Amino acid sequence: MLAQLNRTAFGRASSILSTVCAIYPGIALAAVVGLAALFLSEHYGAPVMLLALLIGMVFNPLAEEAAVAPGIGFSSKALLRAGVALLGVRVSFSDIASLGVAGFSAIAGLLGGTILLGLLLSRRDWQSGVLTGGAVAICGASAALAISACLPKGKVLEQETLFTVVAVTALSTLAMIFYPVALAQLGFNEAQTAFVLGASIHDVAQVVGAGLTVSEETAELATLIKMVRVSLLPLVLCILVLAVSATGWKERTHRIPVPGFLIIFFVLALLANIGVLTEAMAEFAATVSKWLLILAISALGAKTSLRSLTTVGGSKLMRIGGLTLVLFGASALIAQLLPGLS
C-alpha cells in the first residue's frame, strides 16, 4: 500500500513538473514582452496594454513553435482568467453609494445603453457586439478581456478581442487629449467635466490623465465615476454567462457553467468591502492582477499576426468609434441635466 501511494505521489509530481516544463518557455516569452512594454510605457507614457499587444505581435512566428505554443496558450487563457478574478478587489460598494440614486442610475443607463447599441449595430454577430459595446461602456481593454473570457472560445473571438483592445486603447488616448478641450469650449464646469470624463473615457489611466489637465479635484471625481463603471463589470459578466448558458451556442448542445474566476471575483469584492482584506492586501492583489493581464495580452498578441488582425474589417472600427462618440455625447447631455453637477 505504501509503495502504491509513493508511486501515485511520484507520478503526480512528475506530471506537474512536466507540465511546468512544457508551459515555461511560452510564459517566459510573454513575461519578456510584458517587461518591455512596461519599460516603454513608464518612459514614454504610452498605454502598457497596447504596447504589450503590439510587441507580442512581433513574436508571432516564434509563438507558433511547438516549444512555446503551450505556454502562450496557458498565458492567454488561464492567466487571463486569474487576472480578471483579482480585479474584484477594485470594486467599491461605498463608491457606488456615494453617487446617489440619480448619479448611479445615469451611469448604469449609459453603460447599458452603450452595450445594447453595440448589439444592435453588430446585427447577427452578437459576440462582437457585446465585446465592443462592453469594452466601450465599462473599462476598455480590461473589460474586453473579461468579456472575452466568458464567451465561447474560437480563433475569430481572439482576433476580435485583440482588435477591440487596440481600438479602445487608441480611442481612449485620443479622448484623454481632446475631451477636456472640447468640454472647456462648451462651457462645462469642473463637476460636469469630471462626470463626462469618468463616464465616457474607456481606460482608468486615461481618465486620471484627462482629469489632471483640468484640476486634481476633477481627476478625483472623474476617477470615482469611472470606478463605478468598473464596479458594474461583474453584473455584466453574470448576465452574459446566464444568457450564453440559457441560449447555448452552435447547435445548442452545450452549456456554459458559471466560471470559477467569476465566483472568485465576487468573493474578493465582498471580502475587500467588508474589511477582511486589508488595504495592503487589496493593493497587492490589484498589482498581481495588472501583471497577469499584461502577460495575457502579451500572449494574445503573440498568438495573432498583424495580417490576420486586418481581416476583422473597417466596419468594426467604425462601430467602436461610433459607440465612443455616442457615449461622449450622451454623457455630456446627462451632465447638464443632473442637478448636483450644475
PDB file of N, CA and C in Angstrom, residues 1 32 38 98 179 211 244 266 269 300 304 334:
ATOM      1  N   MET A   1       0.823  -1.203   0.000  1.00  0.00           N
ATOM      2  CA  MET A   1       0.000   0.000   0.000  1.00  0.00           C
ATOM      3  C   MET A   1       0.867   1.268   0.000  1.00  0.00           C
ATOM      4  N   VAL A  32       8.781  38.465 -21.001  1.00  0.00           N
ATOM      5  CA  VAL A  32       9.752  39.365 -21.635  1.00  0.00           C
ATOM      6  C   VAL A  32       9.027  40.468 -22.398  1.00  0.00           C
ATOM      7  N   LEU A  38       6.156  47.400 -20.301  1.00  0.00           N
ATOM      8  CA  LEU A  38       6.107  48.214 -19.089  1.00  0.00           C
ATOM      9  C   LEU A  38       7.231  49.250 -19.085  1.00  0.00           C
ATOM     10  N   SER A  98     -21.955  56.539  -2.849  1.00  0.00           N
ATOM     11  CA  SER A  98     -21.674  57.970  -2.707  1.00  0.00           C
ATOM     12  C   SER A  98     -22.250  58.812  -3.838  1.00  0.00           C
ATOM     13  N   TYR A 179     -11.014  65.502 -25.136  1.00  0.00           N
ATOM     14  CA  TYR A 179     -12.248  65.716 -24.373  1.00  0.00           C
ATOM     15  C   TYR A 179     -12.170  66.933 -23.445  1.00  0.00           C
ATOM     16  N   GLY A 211      -8.458  64.154 -16.342  1.00  0.00           N
ATOM     17  CA  GLY A 211      -8.911  64.958 -15.211  1.00  0.00           C
ATOM     18  C   GLY A 211      -7.835  65.881 -14.681  1.00  0.00           C
ATOM     19  N   VAL A 244     -25.628  33.243 -22.200  1.00  0.00           N
ATOM     20  CA  VAL A 244     -24.978  32.236 -23.038  1.00  0.00           C
ATOM     21  C   VAL A 244     -25.351  30.833 -22.586  1.00  0.00           C
ATOM     22  N   PHE A 266     -16.355  37.803  -7.312  1.00  0.00           N
ATOM     23  CA  PHE A 266     -17.374  38.243  -6.354  1.00  0.00           C
ATOM     24  C   PHE A 266     -16.903  38.079  -4.917  1.00  0.00           C
ATOM     25  N   ALA A 269     -14.414  40.768  -4.111  1.00  0.00           N
ATOM     26  CA  ALA A 269     -15.093  42.056  -3.981  1.00  0.00           C
ATOM     27  C   ALA A 269     -15.780  42.171  -2.622  1.00  0.00           C
ATOM     28  N   LEU A 300      -1.701  36.936 -26.076  1.00  0.00           N
ATOM     29  CA  LEU A 300      -2.708  37.079 -27.129  1.00  0.00           C
ATOM     30  C   LEU A 300      -2.119  37.757 -28.357  1.00  0.00           C
ATOM     31  N   THR A 304      -1.346  36.141 -32.506  1.00  0.00           N
ATOM     32  CA  THR A 304      -2.047  36.717 -33.648  1.00  0.00           C
ATOM     33  C   THR A 304      -1.085  37.505 -34.530  1.00  0.00           C
ATOM     34  N   ILE A 334     -26.315  64.274 -20.216  1.00  0.00           N
ATOM     35  CA  ILE A 334     -26.739  63.941 -18.858  1.00  0.00           C
ATOM     36  C   ILE A 334     -26.050  64.833 -17.834  1.00  0.00           C
TER      37      ILE A 334
END
